[in-house]
């Protein structure tokens, strides 16, 4: 399997949330493992897209012959952190037939009448698929915690409910890649200002984005608790510096490539007699 | 809106199924409206992808402010006609967050226990989305007819049921683009042979593909009836010469671009006071 040629060091170790991880100490503008700038980063992304596309096709092929494997990318981050760009430019490079995108919005009354995992479980990827959660069940312990949308004991319960849910998913064959896109408060201001400055971006802006921005520190605390409680062996978190969009895309692409490479998928063997079918075809 | 620069004549009139259309008279290797070859065709596809991506984002944006518009691409064709390539290379160029892919396979027992449109209606695109049906309800009057999977009177009933279903969809705001990828029997042999020759393609081959190939003429007849009965003002069929994959992709991309251009979508106006929000942001 052709691994990407451009990493100078494996970025995983810089991104993975391990023991003693402190979000406040993380740089938001680093480009761990990649010794060049934006132009080179864009070229690298195109190289990686070929690799990711090939691996995704192998995953899909394996699914057609009963291999119970799938990959789930969970994307979190403050508003403007770049989740949409990851979806468009990283996930967008794979065949839509093998990908399943879900954007989780403010829960509907029906969803709120259920356990917080109800709507999430329904969107987990089918065998052979790459699933993407644009926001996720983690909103229920992020905005859920900051805005006190549930009683404290329910918020508390959710961390272990999430771990149990993800453990079962992993057992069932889903490789979970959880990514927090980490931008600075300063960078967020600049990106929101850009949305306000450009009429064709106004539809992406919501005054409520500034309400959430004003709770920046509370959200950072809520993320820290998420990392402390839910970065597990079977479903680790990755915190990706995201002030440079090109680097964040490259890093998330790499995490997906690694997840797929680890599955070590070959092409399925024919379940029919190839020569006999060639003869049938020639006669048809 | 920047229309593609490369068409010498509008291909629509050559592709659209109108009165007196005869499938047997259609060339499978033409490149109507495009006066160049494969290399130029691939470059043109990249230009078109930019245009399609922009238009799709406008559709998505409109959906966020209550415009009830969507587009549905219905893909049909014999095995190897290139449906998967259209999905990967045409639909694959738009943001996955705004696209919804459904591949319709052999119906499950649960699906068979329902009307043939039951599973289809559930997958129609949400407002603001580009939906893609990789096979569709037309299978129920194609393989359904050729293999006599339902009584003749039920097959007969389905054509008008389809027309009613599509009329309602169109009324509700969905632009329907129905495409039959038209390959020659000779080209199909060559593509099936390629799958048999290459071990990494074996998973895409199914001996049943040759069973269907042996009923080629019956399928052509069933398609002709589909065109006669279901190419309507509100949901016309397009028959796209598909022996040249690059041309089929360019033509389908164009049909989507035209469908979106016809909607004439601008960017939504801000629903908030832009200057007031700039001031709030600056203070935050």
Coordinates of C-alpha atoms in Angstrom, one line a residue:
Chain A
X1 CA 0.0 0.0 0.0
X2 CA 1.4 3.3 -1.1
X3 CA 1.6 5.4 2.0
X4 CA 1.8 9.2 1.5
X5 CA 5.3 10.4 0.6
X6 CA 5.2 13.8 2.3
X7 CA 5.2 13.3 6.0
X8 CA 8.6 13.9 7.7
X9 CA 7.4 12.4 10.9
X10 CA 4.3 10.5 11.8
X11 CA 1.8 13.1 13.0
X12 CA -0.3 10.7 15.0
X13 CA 1.7 11.1 18.2
X14 CA 1.3 14.8 18.2
X15 CA -2.4 14.7 17.6
X16 CA -3.6 11.8 19.8
X17 CA -5.1 12.6 23.1
X18 CA -3.2 10.5 25.7
X19 CA -2.8 10.6 29.5
X20 CA -2.3 14.1 30.9
X21 CA -3.4 15.8 27.7
X22 CA -4.2 19.5 28.3
X23 CA -6.2 21.3 25.6
X24 CA -5.0 24.7 26.8
X25 CA -1.4 23.8 26.0
X26 CA -2.1 22.8 22.4
X27 CA -0.9 25.0 19.6
X28 CA -3.6 25.8 17.1
X29 CA -1.3 26.8 14.2
X30 CA 1.2 24.0 14.2
X31 CA 1.8 21.7 11.2
X32 CA 3.2 18.7 12.9
X33 CA 5.0 16.2 10.6
X34 CA 4.7 18.4 7.5
X35 CA 7.8 20.6 6.8
X36 CA 6.4 23.0 4.2
X37 CA 3.6 25.5 3.6
X38 CA 0.2 25.9 2.1
X39 CA 1.0 25.4 -1.6
X40 CA 2.9 22.1 -0.9
X41 CA 0.1 21.2 1.5
X42 CA -2.5 21.4 -1.3
X43 CA -0.4 19.3 -3.6
X44 CA 0.0 16.7 -0.8
X45 CA -3.7 16.6 -0.2
X46 CA -4.2 15.6 -3.9
X47 CA -1.7 12.8 -3.5
X48 CA -3.4 11.6 -0.3
X49 CA -6.8 11.8 -2.0
X50 CA -5.7 9.1 -4.5
X51 CA -4.5 6.9 -1.6
X52 CA -7.6 7.4 0.4
X53 CA -9.8 6.7 -2.6
X54 CA -8.1 3.4 -3.3
X55 CA -8.4 2.3 0.4
X56 CA -12.0 3.3 0.5
X57 CA -12.7 1.2 -2.6
X58 CA -11.1 -1.8 -0.9
X59 CA -13.2 -1.2 2.2
X60 CA -16.3 -1.1 0.0
X61 CA -15.3 -4.2 -1.9
X62 CA -14.7 -6.1 1.4
X63 CA -18.2 -5.2 2.5
X64 CA -19.6 -6.9 -0.5
X65 CA -18.1 -10.2 0.5
X66 CA -19.2 -10.2 4.2
X67 CA -16.3 -8.4 5.9
X68 CA -17.9 -6.5 8.7
X69 CA -15.7 -3.4 8.5
X70 CA -16.5 0.3 8.4
X71 CA -14.9 3.6 9.5
X72 CA -16.6 6.4 11.3
X73 CA -15.1 9.9 11.3
X74 CA -16.5 12.1 14.1
X75 CA -15.9 15.8 13.6
X76 CA -16.2 18.3 16.4
X77 CA -15.0 21.9 16.8
X78 CA -16.2 25.4 17.5
X79 CA -18.1 27.3 14.8
X80 CA -15.9 28.0 11.8
X81 CA -13.3 25.4 12.9
X82 CA -13.5 23.9 9.4
X83 CA -15.7 20.8 9.8
X84 CA -17.5 21.7 6.5
X85 CA -14.2 22.0 4.7
X86 CA -13.1 18.6 5.9
X87 CA -16.3 17.1 4.6
X88 CA -16.0 18.8 1.2
X89 CA -12.3 18.4 0.6
X90 CA -11.3 15.2 2.5
X91 CA -14.4 13.1 2.5
X92 CA -15.4 14.7 -0.8
X93 CA -12.5 12.9 -2.5
X94 CA -14.0 9.4 -2.0
X95 CA -16.8 7.8 -4.0
X96 CA -20.2 9.0 -2.7
X97 CA -21.5 5.5 -3.1
X98 CA -19.2 4.4 -0.2
X99 CA -19.6 7.4 2.1
X100 CA -22.5 8.3 4.4
X101 CA -22.7 11.9 5.7
X102 CA -24.8 13.0 8.7
X103 CA -24.9 16.5 9.9
X104 CA -26.4 16.6 13.4
X105 CA -28.3 19.8 14.1
X106 CA -30.3 21.1 17.0
X107 CA -32.4 18.1 18.1
X108 CA -36.0 18.0 17.0
X109 CA -38.8 17.6 19.5
X110 CA -39.0 13.9 18.5
X111 CA -35.3 13.4 19.0
X112 CA -35.5 15.2 22.4
X113 CA -38.2 12.7 23.4
X114 CA -35.6 10.0 23.1
X115 CA -32.2 9.1 24.7
X116 CA -29.5 11.3 23.2
X117 CA -28.0 8.3 21.4
X118 CA -31.2 7.4 19.6
X119 CA -30.7 9.6 16.6
X120 CA -27.0 8.8 16.5
X121 CA -27.2 5.0 16.5
X122 CA -29.4 5.1 13.4
X123 CA -26.7 6.8 11.4
X124 CA -23.7 4.6 12.1
X125 CA -22.1 3.4 8.9
X126 CA -23.1 0.3 7.0
X127 CA -20.6 -2.4 6.4
X128 CA -18.0 -1.3 3.9
X129 CA -18.8 2.4 4.3
X130 CA -17.0 5.5 5.5
X131 CA -19.4 7.3 7.8
X132 CA -19.0 11.0 8.8
X133 CA -20.6 12.7 11.7
X134 CA -20.6 16.5 11.3
X135 CA -21.2 17.2 15.0
X136 CA -22.3 14.2 16.9
X137 CA -23.4 12.7 20.3
X138 CA -20.6 14.9 21.8
X139 CA -22.8 17.9 21.4
X140 CA -24.8 16.4 24.2
X141 CA -21.9 16.8 26.6
X142 CA -20.6 20.1 25.0
X143 CA -23.5 22.5 24.4
X144 CA -25.5 20.2 26.6
X145 CA -23.1 20.9 29.5
X146 CA -22.4 24.5 28.8
X147 CA -26.0 25.4 28.3
X148 CA -27.3 23.0 31.0
X149 CA -29.7 21.4 28.6
X150 CA -30.0 18.4 30.8
X151 CA -29.7 17.8 34.6
X152 CA -26.1 17.5 35.9
X153 CA -26.5 13.8 36.7
X154 CA -27.7 13.1 33.1
X155 CA -24.8 14.9 31.6
X156 CA -22.5 12.9 34.0
X157 CA -24.1 9.6 32.9
X158 CA -23.6 10.4 29.2
X159 CA -19.8 10.0 29.3
X160 CA -19.9 6.4 30.2
X161 CA -22.9 5.8 27.9
X162 CA -20.8 7.2 25.1
X163 CA -17.9 4.9 26.0
X164 CA -20.2 1.9 26.1
X165 CA -21.8 2.8 22.8
X166 CA -18.4 3.3 21.1
X167 CA -17.0 0.1 22.5
X168 CA -19.9 -1.9 21.0
X169 CA -19.4 -0.1 17.7
X170 CA -15.7 -0.9 17.7
X171 CA -16.5 -4.5 18.6
X172 CA -18.9 -4.7 15.7
X173 CA -16.2 -3.7 13.2
X174 CA -16.3 0.0 13.1
X175 CA -13.0 1.9 13.4
X176 CA -13.8 5.2 15.1
X177 CA -11.7 8.3 14.3
X178 CA -12.7 11.2 16.6
X179 CA -11.3 14.6 15.6
X180 CA -11.6 18.0 17.4
X181 CA -10.6 20.8 15.0
X182 CA -8.7 23.2 17.3
X183 CA -8.8 26.8 16.3
X184 CA -7.8 29.9 18.4
X185 CA -10.4 32.4 19.6
X186 CA -8.6 35.0 17.5
X187 CA -8.8 32.9 14.3
X188 CA -12.5 32.4 14.9
X189 CA -13.1 36.1 15.0
X190 CA -11.4 36.5 11.7
X191 CA -13.5 33.7 10.1
X192 CA -16.7 35.1 11.4
X193 CA -15.7 38.5 10.2
X194 CA -15.1 37.1 6.8
X195 CA -18.7 35.6 6.8
X196 CA -20.1 39.0 7.7
X197 CA -18.0 40.8 5.1
X198 CA -19.1 38.7 2.2
X199 CA -22.8 38.7 1.1
X200 CA -22.5 35.3 -0.4
X201 CA -21.4 34.0 3.0
X202 CA -24.2 35.6 5.0
X203 CA -26.3 32.4 4.9
X204 CA -23.5 30.6 6.9
X205 CA -23.7 33.1 9.7
X206 CA -26.0 33.0 12.6
X207 CA -26.1 35.6 15.4
X208 CA -26.2 32.7 17.9
X209 CA -22.6 31.9 16.8
X210 CA -21.5 35.0 18.7
X211 CA -23.5 33.9 21.8
X212 CA -21.6 30.6 21.8
X213 CA -18.3 32.5 21.2
X214 CA -18.9 34.5 24.3
X215 CA -18.8 31.1 26.2
X216 CA -15.5 30.2 24.6
X217 CA -13.8 29.3 27.9
X218 CA -16.7 27.2 29.1
X219 CA -16.6 25.3 25.8
X220 CA -12.8 24.7 26.2
X221 CA -13.5 23.3 29.7
X222 CA -16.2 21.1 28.3
X223 CA -13.9 19.7 25.6
X224 CA -11.2 19.1 28.2
X225 CA -13.7 16.9 30.2
X226 CA -14.7 15.1 27.0
X227 CA -11.0 14.3 26.3
X228 CA -10.4 13.2 29.9
X229 CA -13.4 10.9 30.0
X230 CA -13.9 9.6 26.4
X231 CA -10.4 9.2 24.8
X232 CA -10.2 5.5 25.0
X233 CA -8.0 2.7 23.5
X234 CA -10.8 1.7 21.2
X235 CA -11.9 5.2 20.3
X236 CA -9.2 7.8 20.9
X237 CA -9.5 11.5 20.3
X238 CA -7.3 13.5 18.0
X239 CA -6.9 17.2 18.5
X240 CA -5.9 18.8 15.2
X241 CA -4.4 22.3 14.9
X242 CA -6.9 24.0 12.6
X243 CA -5.9 27.6 12.2
X244 CA -4.3 26.5 8.9
X245 CA -7.1 24.9 7.0
X246 CA -4.8 23.1 4.6
X247 CA -3.0 21.4 7.5
X248 CA -6.2 20.3 9.2
X249 CA -7.4 18.7 6.0
X250 CA -4.1 16.9 5.5
X251 CA -4.0 15.7 9.0
X252 CA -7.6 14.3 9.0
X253 CA -7.0 12.7 5.6
X254 CA -4.0 11.0 7.2
X255 CA -5.9 9.7 10.2
X256 CA -8.4 8.2 7.8
X257 CA -5.7 6.7 5.6
X258 CA -4.1 5.2 8.7
X259 CA -7.4 3.8 10.0
X260 CA -7.9 2.1 6.6
X261 CA -4.4 0.9 6.2
X262 CA -4.6 -0.8 9.6
X263 CA -7.4 -3.0 8.3
X264 CA -5.0 -4.3 5.7
X265 CA -7.7 -5.0 3.1
X266 CA -6.9 -6.9 -0.1
X267 CA -9.2 -7.3 -3.0
X268 CA -11.9 -10.0 -2.6
X269 CA -11.3 -13.3 -4.3
X270 CA -13.6 -14.3 -7.1
X271 CA -16.4 -16.6 -5.8
X272 CA -17.0 -18.0 -9.3
X273 CA -14.9 -19.8 -11.9
X274 CA -13.2 -17.0 -13.8
X275 CA -12.4 -19.1 -16.9
X276 CA -15.9 -20.6 -17.1
X277 CA -17.4 -17.1 -17.0
X278 CA -14.9 -15.8 -19.7
X279 CA -16.2 -18.7 -21.9
X280 CA -19.8 -17.8 -21.2
X281 CA -19.1 -14.1 -22.0
X282 CA -17.4 -14.9 -25.3
X283 CA -20.4 -17.0 -26.3
X284 CA -22.9 -14.3 -25.4
Chain B
X1 CA -23.7 32.3 -13.9
X2 CA -20.7 31.0 -15.7
X3 CA -21.9 28.4 -18.1
X4 CA -19.4 25.8 -19.4
X5 CA -17.3 27.2 -22.2
X6 CA -16.8 24.1 -24.2
X7 CA -20.0 23.0 -25.8
X8 CA -20.2 23.8 -29.5
X9 CA -24.0 23.2 -29.5
X10 CA -26.4 22.6 -26.7
X11 CA -26.4 18.8 -26.3
X12 CA -29.9 18.7 -24.7
X13 CA -31.8 18.4 -27.9
X14 CA -29.8 15.3 -29.0
X15 CA -30.3 13.6 -25.7
X16 CA -33.8 14.4 -24.7
X17 CA -36.5 11.7 -25.4
X18 CA -39.3 13.4 -27.3
X19 CA -42.1 12.1 -29.4
X20 CA -41.2 9.4 -31.8
X21 CA -38.0 8.5 -30.0
X22 CA -36.6 5.1 -31.0
X23 CA -33.9 3.7 -28.8
X24 CA -32.6 1.3 -31.5
X25 CA -31.8 4.3 -33.7
X26 CA -29.6 6.0 -31.1
X27 CA -25.8 6.0 -31.5
X28 CA -23.9 4.7 -28.4
X29 CA -20.6 6.3 -29.3
X30 CA -21.6 9.8 -30.3
X31 CA -20.3 13.0 -28.5
X32 CA -23.1 15.4 -29.4
X33 CA -22.1 19.1 -28.8
X34 CA -18.5 18.4 -27.9
X35 CA -16.0 18.7 -30.8
X36 CA -13.0 17.1 -29.3
X37 CA -11.7 13.9 -27.7
X38 CA -11.0 12.2 -24.4
X39 CA -8.2 14.4 -23.2
X40 CA -10.1 17.6 -23.8
X41 CA -13.2 15.9 -22.3
X42 CA -11.4 15.3 -19.1
X43 CA -10.3 18.9 -18.9
X44 CA -13.8 20.1 -19.6
X45 CA -15.1 17.9 -16.8
X46 CA -12.9 19.7 -14.3
X47 CA -14.2 23.1 -15.5
X48 CA -17.8 21.8 -15.3
X49 CA -17.1 20.5 -11.8
X50 CA -16.4 24.0 -10.5
X51 CA -19.6 25.3 -12.0
X52 CA -21.6 22.4 -10.7
X53 CA -20.1 22.8 -7.2
X54 CA -21.0 26.5 -7.1
X55 CA -24.6 25.8 -8.2
X56 CA -25.0 23.0 -5.7
X57 CA -23.8 25.3 -2.9
X58 CA -26.5 27.9 -4.0
X59 CA -29.1 25.1 -3.9
X60 CA -28.0 24.1 -0.4
X61 CA -28.0 27.7 0.8
X62 CA -31.5 28.3 -0.6
X63 CA -32.6 25.3 1.4
X64 CA -31.5 26.8 4.6
X65 CA -33.9 29.8 4.1
X66 CA -37.0 27.9 3.2
X67 CA -36.7 27.5 -0.6
X68 CA -38.3 24.1 -1.3
X69 CA -36.0 23.1 -4.1
X70 CA -34.0 20.0 -4.8
X71 CA -32.7 18.0 -7.7
X72 CA -32.9 14.2 -8.2
X73 CA -30.7 12.4 -10.7
X74 CA -32.1 9.0 -11.7
X75 CA -29.5 6.7 -13.3
X76 CA -30.4 3.7 -15.3
X77 CA -28.5 1.5 -17.8
X78 CA -27.4 -2.0 -18.5
X79 CA -24.6 -3.5 -16.3
X80 CA -21.3 -1.7 -16.9
X81 CA -23.0 1.2 -18.5
X82 CA -21.1 3.5 -16.2
X83 CA -23.6 4.4 -13.4
X84 CA -20.9 4.1 -10.8
X85 CA -18.5 6.3 -12.7
X86 CA -21.1 9.0 -13.0
X87 CA -21.6 8.8 -9.2
X88 CA -17.9 8.9 -8.5
X89 CA -16.8 11.5 -11.0
X90 CA -19.8 13.8 -11.5
X91 CA -21.7 13.7 -8.3
X92 CA -18.4 13.1 -6.5
X93 CA -17.4 16.7 -7.3
X94 CA -20.1 18.2 -5.1
X95 CA -20.0 18.7 -1.4
X96 CA -21.1 15.4 0.3
X97 CA -23.0 17.4 2.8
X98 CA -25.4 18.5 0.0
X99 CA -25.7 15.2 -1.8
X100 CA -27.7 12.1 -1.0
X101 CA -26.8 8.8 -2.7
X102 CA -29.1 5.8 -2.8
X103 CA -28.1 2.5 -4.6
X104 CA -31.2 0.4 -5.1
X105 CA -30.4 -3.3 -5.0
X106 CA -32.5 -6.4 -5.3
X107 CA -35.5 -5.7 -3.0
X108 CA -35.4 -7.3 0.4
X109 CA -38.4 -9.4 1.6
X110 CA -39.6 -6.4 3.6
X111 CA -39.5 -4.1 0.5
X112 CA -41.3 -6.8 -1.6
X113 CA -44.1 -6.8 1.0
X114 CA -44.8 -3.2 0.1
X115 CA -45.7 -1.3 -3.0
X116 CA -42.7 -0.8 -5.3
X117 CA -42.6 2.9 -4.6
X118 CA -42.4 2.5 -0.8
X119 CA -38.6 2.2 -0.6
X120 CA -38.2 4.9 -3.3
X121 CA -40.3 7.6 -1.7
X122 CA -38.2 7.4 1.5
X123 CA -35.0 8.3 -0.3
X124 CA -36.2 11.4 -2.3
X125 CA -33.9 14.3 -1.6
X126 CA -34.4 16.7 1.2
X127 CA -34.8 20.4 0.4
X128 CA -31.5 21.9 -0.8
X129 CA -30.1 18.6 -1.7
X130 CA -28.9 16.8 -4.8
X131 CA -30.3 13.2 -4.7
X132 CA -28.9 10.4 -6.8
X133 CA -30.7 7.1 -7.5
X134 CA -28.3 4.5 -8.7
X135 CA -31.0 2.3 -10.3
X136 CA -34.5 3.2 -9.2
X137 CA -38.2 2.5 -9.4
X138 CA -37.6 1.9 -13.1
X139 CA -36.1 -1.5 -12.3
X140 CA -39.6 -2.5 -11.4
X141 CA -40.7 -2.0 -15.0
X142 CA -37.3 -3.2 -16.5
X143 CA -36.1 -6.4 -14.8
X144 CA -39.7 -6.5 -13.4
X145 CA -41.1 -6.8 -16.9
X146 CA -38.3 -8.9 -18.5
X147 CA -38.3 -11.4 -15.7
X148 CA -42.0 -11.2 -15.1
X149 CA -41.5 -10.5 -11.4
X150 CA -45.1 -9.2 -11.1
X151 CA -48.3 -10.0 -12.9
X152 CA -48.7 -8.2 -16.3
X153 CA -51.5 -5.9 -15.0
X154 CA -49.3 -4.8 -12.1
X155 CA -46.4 -4.0 -14.5
X156 CA -48.9 -2.1 -16.6
X157 CA -50.2 -0.1 -13.6
X158 CA -46.7 1.0 -12.6
X159 CA -46.1 3.3 -15.6
X160 CA -48.9 5.6 -14.6
X161 CA -48.0 5.2 -10.9
X162 CA -44.5 6.4 -11.7
X163 CA -45.9 9.3 -13.6
X164 CA -48.1 10.3 -10.8
X165 CA -45.3 9.9 -8.3
X166 CA -42.9 12.1 -10.3
X167 CA -45.6 14.7 -11.0
X168 CA -46.1 15.1 -7.2
X169 CA -42.3 15.3 -6.7
X170 CA -41.9 17.9 -9.3
X171 CA -44.8 19.9 -7.8
X172 CA -43.2 19.7 -4.5
X173 CA -40.0 21.4 -5.8
X174 CA -37.8 18.6 -7.0
X175 CA -36.3 18.9 -10.5
X176 CA -36.0 15.3 -11.8
X177 CA -33.3 14.4 -14.3
X178 CA -33.7 10.9 -15.6
X179 CA -30.7 9.4 -17.5
X180 CA -30.3 6.2 -19.4
X181 CA -26.6 5.4 -20.1
X182 CA -26.8 3.9 -23.5
X183 CA -24.0 1.4 -24.3
X184 CA -23.7 -1.1 -27.1
X185 CA -23.8 -4.8 -26.5
X186 CA -20.3 -5.0 -27.9
X187 CA -19.0 -2.4 -25.5
X188 CA -20.6 -4.3 -22.6
X189 CA -18.7 -7.4 -23.6
X190 CA -15.5 -5.6 -23.5
X191 CA -16.2 -4.1 -20.1
X192 CA -17.3 -7.4 -18.6
X193 CA -14.2 -9.0 -20.1
X194 CA -12.1 -6.3 -18.4
X195 CA -13.6 -7.2 -15.0
X196 CA -12.9 -10.8 -15.6
X197 CA -9.3 -10.1 -16.7
X198 CA -8.3 -8.0 -13.6
X199 CA -8.3 -9.7 -10.2
X200 CA -8.9 -6.4 -8.5
X201 CA -12.2 -6.1 -10.5
X202 CA -13.5 -9.6 -9.8
X203 CA -15.7 -8.3 -6.9
X204 CA -17.6 -6.2 -9.3
X205 CA -18.5 -9.1 -11.5
X206 CA -21.5 -11.4 -10.9
X207 CA -22.3 -14.4 -13.1
X208 CA -25.9 -13.1 -13.2
X209 CA -24.6 -10.2 -15.3
X210 CA -24.3 -12.6 -18.2
X211 CA -27.7 -14.0 -17.6
X212 CA -29.1 -10.4 -18.0
X213 CA -26.9 -9.8 -21.0
X214 CA -28.4 -12.8 -22.7
X215 CA -31.7 -10.9 -22.5
X216 CA -30.3 -7.8 -24.1
X217 CA -33.0 -7.4 -26.7
X218 CA -35.8 -7.9 -24.1
X219 CA -34.2 -5.1 -22.0
X220 CA -34.0 -2.8 -25.0
X221 CA -37.7 -3.4 -25.6
X222 CA -38.5 -2.7 -21.9
X223 CA -36.5 0.6 -22.1
X224 CA -38.3 1.6 -25.2
X225 CA -41.7 1.1 -23.4
X226 CA -40.3 3.1 -20.4
X227 CA -39.4 6.0 -22.7
X228 CA -42.8 5.9 -24.5
X229 CA -44.7 5.9 -21.3
X230 CA -42.7 7.9 -18.8
X231 CA -40.9 10.6 -20.6
X232 CA -43.0 13.5 -19.6
X233 CA -42.9 17.3 -19.6
X234 CA -42.2 17.4 -15.9
X235 CA -39.7 14.5 -15.8
X236 CA -38.2 13.9 -19.3
X237 CA -35.8 11.1 -20.0
X238 CA -32.3 11.7 -21.5
X239 CA -30.6 8.9 -23.3
X240 CA -26.8 9.5 -23.2
X241 CA -24.4 7.8 -25.5
X242 CA -22.1 6.0 -23.0
X243 CA -19.6 3.9 -25.0
X244 CA -17.2 6.8 -24.3
X245 CA -17.2 7.2 -20.5
X246 CA -15.7 10.7 -20.6
X247 CA -18.5 11.9 -22.8
X248 CA -21.3 10.3 -20.7
X249 CA -19.8 12.0 -17.6
X250 CA -19.6 15.4 -19.3
X251 CA -23.2 15.1 -20.7
X252 CA -24.7 14.1 -17.3
X253 CA -22.8 16.9 -15.6
X254 CA -24.2 19.3 -18.1
X255 CA -27.8 18.1 -17.5
X256 CA -27.3 18.7 -13.8
X257 CA -25.8 22.2 -14.4
X258 CA -28.7 23.1 -16.6
X259 CA -31.3 21.8 -14.1
X260 CA -29.6 24.0 -11.4
X261 CA -29.2 27.0 -13.7
X262 CA -32.9 26.9 -14.5
X263 CA -33.6 27.4 -10.8
X264 CA -31.8 30.8 -11.0
X265 CA -30.7 30.7 -7.4
X266 CA -29.0 33.7 -5.8
X267 CA -27.4 33.8 -2.4
X268 CA -29.9 34.2 0.5
X269 CA -30.2 37.7 2.0
X270 CA -29.0 38.1 5.6
X271 CA -31.9 37.8 8.1
X272 CA -30.0 39.8 10.6
X273 CA -28.5 43.3 10.9
X274 CA -25.0 42.8 9.4
X275 CA -23.5 46.0 10.9
X276 CA -24.9 45.2 14.4
X277 CA -23.4 41.7 14.3
X278 CA -20.0 43.1 13.2
X279 CA -20.0 45.3 16.2
X280 CA -20.9 42.4 18.5
X281 CA -18.2 40.4 17.0
X282 CA -15.6 43.1 17.4
X283 CA -16.5 43.4 21.1
X284 CA -16.4 39.6 21.7

